[in-house]
Amino acid sequence: MKNFFLLLVFSSPACLLAQTVTVSESVVLRDDASYDIIGDDRGNVLLFRDKSTKFEVQGFDSKMRLSWEKEIELDKKAPQVEKVVPTAGGGFSVIYQFRQKMQPVLKIHKYSAAANLIDSVTIKLFDPALFTPNFEVVLSEDKNMAVVWFLHEQTEINALAFDIKQMKLLWEKTFVPEDMLLHRDFQQVVADNAGNMYFILKKDNFNSRHNKHYLEILDYGTGTAESLRRYLVPMQDYLTFDAFFAYDNLNQALKAGGLYSADNLSRAEGYFFLSIPQANTSDQLLRFYPFEDEFVSVLLEKEKGKNRGIPEASVQDIVMRTDGG
């Protein structure tokens, strides 16, 4: 798949000659179930390694030399790591699940930069009828809030917000979106720095004379006084080819950058920008911009001709501007 971005670099030859690259000794990870790299403010790096049957942390100094390694213990009953969260200034937290007497348990351990356990909290005990919930964990921009959600019986959304800094549960909510098929409608879940959740669906995203595509956003948390708020974003006769949502904590607004098509989801024909202030969700700013012919020809390495769009593209990230753009 082709991922595209614009990158402007301003530098002098002297700056380029002064660059330094530091390389660590080789680390074999092929047998690990997963791994996470965690940095700190002093230039040190931690490598969290999930080896399925055990969990290990390795510490590297600022010159990427292995300084120490340590095995950490979660729970003995087949723990499954859901998220490793870095802590500002060093250290990390591990959100994981396991079963205790057939009951699913979601728990968090907080560790220092030396991988010493400093706190442990059971986030929630779930109904024993749930057979290993498929948790999804979404972090806020500052990494202090975690929204955890999972789908139950194909239609019911179970969600909760946990304050990692204060190590406390903020809220939990169960809701059933109208006429939802997750594989068809789901777009993204976003968390803000206050622990609010934005559950985003794309509805009627296909070419039809009888249906017009729109986005549906379900908002819940302290920002809505813990009542579920629902609002729609009409997409002005365009289809969503791909989109990435994020919360602008400085300007208190939900933002999205995306690719659109007029009537064919096999190619993106342009990009769009969306901004929804949390204080007034009806005051939406939505703008569409078609790709220029030259941009498409350069990206696809073709001779300049009629703009037929870009296939197999996806939005990887968006960057917030201080002015709200």
Short mmCIF file of C-alpha atoms in Angstrom, two decimals:
data_model
loop_
_atom_site.label_atom_id
_atom_site.label_comp_id
_atom_site.label_asym_id
_atom_site.label_seq_id
_atom_site.Cartn_x
_atom_site.Cartn_y
_atom_site.Cartn_z
CA MET A 1 0.00 0.00 0.00
CA LYS A 2 1.16 3.56 -0.68
CA ASN A 3 1.35 5.94 2.27
CA PHE A 4 2.04 9.55 1.38
CA PHE A 5 3.02 12.63 3.30
CA LEU A 6 4.61 16.04 2.80
CA LEU A 7 7.91 16.71 4.55
CA LEU A 8 9.77 20.02 4.39
CA VAL A 9 13.37 19.95 5.61
CA PHE A 10 15.38 23.16 6.05
CA SER A 11 19.05 22.57 6.87
CA SER A 12 22.56 23.63 5.94
CA PRO A 13 25.39 21.28 4.81
CA ALA A 14 27.10 21.90 8.15
CA CYS A 15 24.02 20.61 10.00
CA LEU A 16 23.93 17.49 7.87
CA LEU A 17 27.60 16.74 8.52
CA ALA A 18 27.06 17.10 12.28
CA GLN A 19 24.36 14.43 12.50
CA THR A 20 25.11 11.42 14.71
CA VAL A 21 23.50 7.98 14.50
CA THR A 22 23.74 5.66 17.52
CA VAL A 23 23.15 1.94 16.96
CA SER A 24 22.59 -0.67 19.65
CA GLU A 25 23.86 -4.22 19.68
CA SER A 26 21.58 -6.62 17.82
CA VAL A 27 18.52 -7.87 19.74
CA VAL A 28 16.77 -11.02 18.49
CA LEU A 29 12.98 -10.55 18.72
CA ARG A 30 11.64 -13.18 16.33
CA ASP A 31 10.41 -15.46 19.14
CA ASP A 32 8.64 -12.64 21.03
CA ALA A 33 4.85 -12.30 20.88
CA SER A 34 5.30 -8.51 20.89
CA TYR A 35 7.62 -5.80 22.13
CA ASP A 36 7.43 -2.11 23.09
CA ILE A 37 10.17 0.53 23.09
CA ILE A 38 9.96 3.12 25.88
CA GLY A 39 12.20 6.19 26.10
CA ASP A 40 12.78 8.65 28.93
CA ASP A 41 13.85 12.29 29.25
CA ARG A 42 17.51 11.33 29.82
CA GLY A 43 17.94 9.46 26.56
CA ASN A 44 17.72 5.99 28.09
CA VAL A 45 15.57 3.32 26.45
CA LEU A 46 13.56 0.44 27.88
CA LEU A 47 12.59 -2.57 25.79
CA PHE A 48 9.51 -4.43 27.08
CA ARG A 49 9.41 -7.97 25.66
CA ASP A 50 6.30 -10.15 25.73
CA LYS A 51 7.56 -13.72 25.34
CA SER A 52 4.10 -15.28 25.85
CA THR A 53 5.13 -17.32 28.88
CA LYS A 54 7.23 -14.62 30.55
CA PHE A 55 7.79 -10.85 30.41
CA GLU A 56 11.16 -9.17 30.36
CA VAL A 57 12.43 -5.59 30.44
CA GLN A 58 15.86 -4.60 29.12
CA GLY A 59 17.46 -1.23 29.88
CA PHE A 60 19.73 0.58 27.40
CA ASP A 61 21.76 3.69 28.24
CA SER A 62 21.98 6.86 26.12
CA LYS A 63 24.63 5.20 23.92
CA MET A 64 22.28 2.25 23.30
CA ARG A 65 24.39 -0.16 25.33
CA LEU A 66 22.52 -2.88 27.24
CA SER A 67 22.80 -1.93 30.92
CA TRP A 68 20.49 -4.43 32.62
CA GLU A 69 17.62 -6.84 32.11
CA LYS A 70 14.89 -7.97 34.44
CA GLU A 71 11.98 -10.40 34.36
CA ILE A 72 8.72 -8.97 35.67
CA GLU A 73 5.80 -10.95 37.02
CA LEU A 74 2.19 -10.14 36.23
CA ASP A 75 -0.33 -12.78 37.34
CA LYS A 76 0.40 -16.49 37.12
CA LYS A 77 -2.83 -17.42 35.31
CA ALA A 78 -1.86 -16.84 31.67
CA PRO A 79 -1.85 -13.04 31.63
CA GLN A 80 -2.42 -11.36 28.26
CA VAL A 81 -0.88 -7.92 27.78
CA GLU A 82 -3.27 -5.38 26.23
CA LYS A 83 -1.15 -2.20 26.32
CA VAL A 84 2.23 -0.96 27.52
CA VAL A 85 2.02 2.76 28.36
CA PRO A 86 5.11 4.97 28.84
CA THR A 87 5.16 7.34 31.81
CA ALA A 88 6.39 10.92 31.47
CA GLY A 89 9.95 11.16 32.75
CA GLY A 90 10.52 7.40 32.69
CA GLY A 91 8.82 4.21 33.75
CA PHE A 92 5.77 2.52 32.28
CA SER A 93 2.44 0.84 33.01
CA VAL A 94 1.15 -2.50 31.76
CA ILE A 95 -2.57 -3.07 31.18
CA TYR A 96 -3.37 -6.77 30.99
CA GLN A 97 -6.13 -9.32 31.42
CA PHE A 98 -6.33 -12.80 32.93
CA ARG A 99 -9.00 -15.13 34.29
CA GLN A 100 -9.55 -15.68 38.00
CA LYS A 101 -11.93 -18.54 38.81
CA MET A 102 -13.38 -18.24 35.28
CA GLN A 103 -13.92 -14.50 35.73
CA PRO A 104 -12.17 -12.10 33.30
CA VAL A 105 -10.05 -9.54 35.16
CA LEU A 106 -8.57 -6.34 33.73
CA LYS A 107 -5.62 -5.06 35.73
CA ILE A 108 -2.81 -2.51 35.57
CA HIS A 109 0.73 -2.54 36.99
CA LYS A 110 2.80 0.64 37.24
CA TYR A 111 6.60 0.37 37.13
CA SER A 112 9.51 2.73 37.73
CA ALA A 113 12.23 3.38 35.14
CA ALA A 114 14.15 0.52 36.78
CA ALA A 115 11.17 -1.85 36.21
CA ASN A 116 10.32 -1.97 39.91
CA LEU A 117 6.60 -2.38 40.69
CA ILE A 118 5.28 0.76 42.39
CA ASP A 119 1.48 0.30 42.13
CA SER A 120 -1.11 -2.27 41.09
CA VAL A 121 -4.87 -1.82 40.58
CA THR A 122 -7.67 -4.11 39.41
CA ILE A 123 -9.50 -1.99 36.84
CA LYS A 124 -12.58 -4.20 36.58
CA LEU A 125 -13.95 -7.71 37.21
CA PHE A 126 -16.15 -8.81 34.31
CA ASP A 127 -19.08 -11.19 33.99
CA PRO A 128 -17.85 -14.84 33.95
CA ALA A 129 -20.07 -15.39 30.89
CA LEU A 130 -17.59 -13.33 28.85
CA PHE A 131 -15.06 -15.66 27.30
CA THR A 132 -11.79 -13.68 27.05
CA PRO A 133 -13.06 -10.24 25.92
CA ASN A 134 -11.25 -8.80 22.91
CA PHE A 135 -10.21 -5.53 24.54
CA GLU A 136 -9.13 -2.49 22.54
CA VAL A 137 -7.15 0.15 24.45
CA VAL A 138 -7.00 3.77 23.21
CA LEU A 139 -4.71 6.30 24.89
CA SER A 140 -5.09 10.06 25.21
CA GLU A 141 -2.46 12.38 23.75
CA ASP A 142 -0.72 12.83 27.13
CA LYS A 143 -0.86 9.04 27.80
CA ASN A 144 -2.58 9.66 31.17
CA MET A 145 -6.01 8.36 30.11
CA ALA A 146 -6.96 4.96 28.69
CA VAL A 147 -10.32 4.18 27.12
CA VAL A 148 -10.89 0.41 27.03
CA TRP A 149 -13.73 -1.03 24.95
CA PHE A 150 -14.95 -4.32 23.51
CA LEU A 151 -17.88 -5.61 21.49
CA HIS A 152 -20.35 -8.00 23.14
CA GLU A 153 -22.84 -10.10 21.15
CA GLN A 154 -22.03 -8.18 17.94
CA THR A 155 -24.04 -5.06 18.82
CA GLU A 156 -23.33 -4.01 22.42
CA ILE A 157 -20.35 -1.75 23.16
CA ASN A 158 -18.83 -1.96 26.63
CA ALA A 159 -16.44 0.89 27.44
CA LEU A 160 -14.61 2.36 30.41
CA ALA A 161 -12.10 5.14 31.05
CA PHE A 162 -9.18 4.76 33.44
CA ASP A 163 -6.93 7.52 34.77
CA ILE A 164 -3.41 6.01 34.64
CA LYS A 165 -1.79 8.91 36.48
CA GLN A 166 -4.23 8.76 39.40
CA MET A 167 -4.77 4.97 39.02
CA LYS A 168 -8.56 5.17 39.27
CA LEU A 169 -11.60 4.25 37.20
CA LEU A 170 -13.36 7.36 35.84
CA TRP A 171 -16.49 5.89 34.25
CA GLU A 172 -17.94 2.85 32.52
CA LYS A 173 -20.72 2.70 29.96
CA THR A 174 -22.67 0.13 27.90
CA PHE A 175 -24.47 1.29 24.77
CA VAL A 176 -25.90 -0.11 21.54
CA PRO A 177 -25.46 2.05 18.42
CA GLU A 178 -28.42 2.02 16.05
CA ASP A 179 -28.18 -0.32 13.06
CA MET A 180 -24.46 -0.98 13.51
CA LEU A 181 -22.34 -3.66 11.84
CA LEU A 182 -18.87 -3.19 13.28
CA HIS A 183 -16.96 -4.53 10.26
CA ARG A 184 -18.95 -2.25 7.95
CA ASP A 185 -19.40 0.92 9.99
CA PHE A 186 -16.52 1.22 12.46
CA GLN A 187 -14.02 4.02 11.87
CA GLN A 188 -12.12 4.77 15.09
CA VAL A 189 -12.24 5.42 18.85
CA VAL A 190 -10.51 8.54 20.23
CA ALA A 191 -9.75 9.54 23.83
CA ASP A 192 -8.99 13.08 25.02
CA ASN A 193 -6.84 14.20 27.95
CA ALA A 194 -9.91 14.51 30.20
CA GLY A 195 -10.88 10.87 29.65
CA ASN A 196 -13.78 11.47 27.26
CA MET A 197 -14.46 8.91 24.51
CA TYR A 198 -15.40 9.57 20.87
CA PHE A 199 -16.78 6.49 19.11
CA ILE A 200 -16.82 7.18 15.36
CA LEU A 201 -18.86 5.31 12.74
CA LYS A 202 -19.05 5.83 8.98
CA LYS A 203 -22.59 5.16 7.75
CA ASP A 204 -23.92 4.49 4.22
CA ASN A 205 -20.41 4.76 2.82
CA PHE A 206 -21.26 3.47 -0.65
CA ASN A 207 -22.48 4.88 -3.94
CA SER A 208 -26.28 4.99 -4.01
CA ARG A 209 -28.92 7.45 -5.11
CA HIS A 210 -31.03 6.61 -2.07
CA ASN A 211 -28.44 7.03 0.69
CA LYS A 212 -26.05 9.83 1.49
CA HIS A 213 -22.89 9.06 3.40
CA TYR A 214 -22.43 10.57 6.88
CA LEU A 215 -20.32 10.13 9.99
CA GLU A 216 -21.94 9.28 13.31
CA ILE A 217 -20.11 10.24 16.50
CA LEU A 218 -21.01 8.95 19.96
CA ASP A 219 -19.45 11.06 22.70
CA TYR A 220 -19.32 10.06 26.37
CA GLY A 221 -17.51 11.15 29.53
CA THR A 222 -17.27 14.01 31.99
CA GLY A 223 -17.54 16.46 29.07
CA THR A 224 -21.11 15.28 28.47
CA ALA A 225 -21.97 14.92 32.19
CA GLU A 226 -21.76 11.14 31.60
CA SER A 227 -24.70 11.10 29.20
CA LEU A 228 -24.29 9.63 25.73
CA ARG A 229 -24.25 12.39 23.11
CA ARG A 230 -24.86 11.56 19.44
CA TYR A 231 -24.26 13.84 16.47
CA LEU A 232 -23.90 13.45 12.71
CA VAL A 233 -21.55 14.86 10.09
CA PRO A 234 -23.08 14.88 6.56
CA MET A 235 -20.28 14.26 4.05
CA GLN A 236 -21.74 16.46 1.27
CA ASP A 237 -22.26 13.72 -1.35
CA TYR A 238 -18.69 12.42 -0.98
CA LEU A 239 -17.52 8.99 0.25
CA THR A 240 -14.83 8.44 2.88
CA PHE A 241 -11.87 6.63 1.31
CA ASP A 242 -9.88 6.77 4.55
CA ALA A 243 -9.64 9.05 7.59
CA PHE A 244 -7.70 9.54 10.80
CA PHE A 245 -9.28 11.20 13.85
CA ALA A 246 -7.52 12.82 16.81
CA TYR A 247 -8.52 15.15 19.61
CA ASP A 248 -7.09 18.68 19.70
CA ASN A 249 -6.67 19.18 23.45
CA LEU A 250 -5.39 22.75 23.03
CA ASN A 251 -8.43 23.96 21.07
CA GLN A 252 -10.90 21.46 22.59
CA ALA A 253 -12.12 19.99 19.31
CA LEU A 254 -12.32 16.64 17.54
CA LYS A 255 -10.31 16.77 14.30
CA ALA A 256 -9.95 14.53 11.26
CA GLY A 257 -7.83 14.47 8.15
CA GLY A 258 -9.03 12.13 5.43
CA LEU A 259 -9.19 11.09 1.81
CA TYR A 260 -12.43 11.18 -0.17
CA SER A 261 -13.97 9.85 -3.36
CA ALA A 262 -16.90 11.16 -5.36
CA ASP A 263 -18.37 7.79 -6.34
CA ASN A 264 -15.58 5.17 -6.45
CA LEU A 265 -13.96 3.75 -3.31
CA SER A 266 -11.14 2.14 -5.29
CA ARG A 267 -9.34 5.51 -5.60
CA ALA A 268 -9.01 8.66 -3.49
CA GLU A 269 -9.70 11.86 -5.43
CA GLY A 270 -8.76 14.41 -2.79
CA TYR A 271 -8.41 15.12 0.90
CA PHE A 272 -10.66 16.69 3.53
CA PHE A 273 -10.36 18.45 6.88
CA LEU A 274 -12.94 18.22 9.68
CA SER A 275 -13.13 20.11 12.97
CA ILE A 276 -15.87 19.73 15.60
CA PRO A 277 -15.62 21.86 18.78
CA GLN A 278 -16.73 19.97 21.86
CA ALA A 279 -18.61 22.98 23.24
CA ASN A 280 -20.84 23.24 20.14
CA THR A 281 -20.88 20.10 17.99
CA SER A 282 -23.19 21.72 15.40
CA ASP A 283 -20.50 24.30 14.58
CA GLN A 284 -18.68 21.91 12.25
CA LEU A 285 -15.98 22.91 9.77
CA LEU A 286 -15.67 20.50 6.82
CA ARG A 287 -13.60 21.30 3.74
CA PHE A 288 -12.76 19.19 0.66
CA TYR A 289 -9.72 19.71 -1.58
CA PRO A 290 -9.18 17.77 -4.84
CA PHE A 291 -5.69 16.48 -5.64
CA GLU A 292 -3.75 18.46 -8.18
CA ASP A 293 -2.83 16.59 -11.38
CA GLU A 294 0.88 17.15 -10.85
CA PHE A 295 0.76 15.76 -7.30
CA VAL A 296 -0.92 12.54 -8.47
CA SER A 297 1.48 12.05 -11.39
CA VAL A 298 4.56 12.54 -9.17
CA LEU A 299 3.23 10.26 -6.43
CA LEU A 300 2.32 7.45 -8.82
CA GLU A 301 5.43 8.03 -10.97
CA LYS A 302 3.38 8.50 -14.11
CA GLU A 303 3.33 11.05 -16.87
CA LYS A 304 1.12 14.01 -16.13
CA GLY A 305 -2.38 13.39 -17.44
CA LYS A 306 -5.97 13.24 -16.32
CA ASN A 307 -6.28 12.93 -12.55
CA ARG A 308 -7.81 9.52 -11.92
CA GLY A 309 -7.04 9.52 -8.20
CA ILE A 310 -4.77 7.52 -5.91
CA PRO A 311 -5.37 3.82 -5.12
CA GLU A 312 -4.27 1.94 -1.98
CA ALA A 313 -3.56 4.99 0.18
CA SER A 314 -4.19 5.45 3.89
CA VAL A 315 -3.80 8.26 6.42
CA GLN A 316 -1.23 7.37 9.07
CA ASP A 317 -1.35 10.43 11.31
CA ILE A 318 -2.31 14.09 11.51
CA VAL A 319 -0.45 16.98 13.14
CA MET A 320 -2.33 19.69 15.06
CA ARG A 321 -1.58 23.37 14.51
CA THR A 322 -1.86 25.78 17.42
CA ASP A 323 -4.34 27.91 15.46
CA GLY A 324 -6.79 24.99 15.25
CA GLY A 325 -5.77 23.74 11.82
#
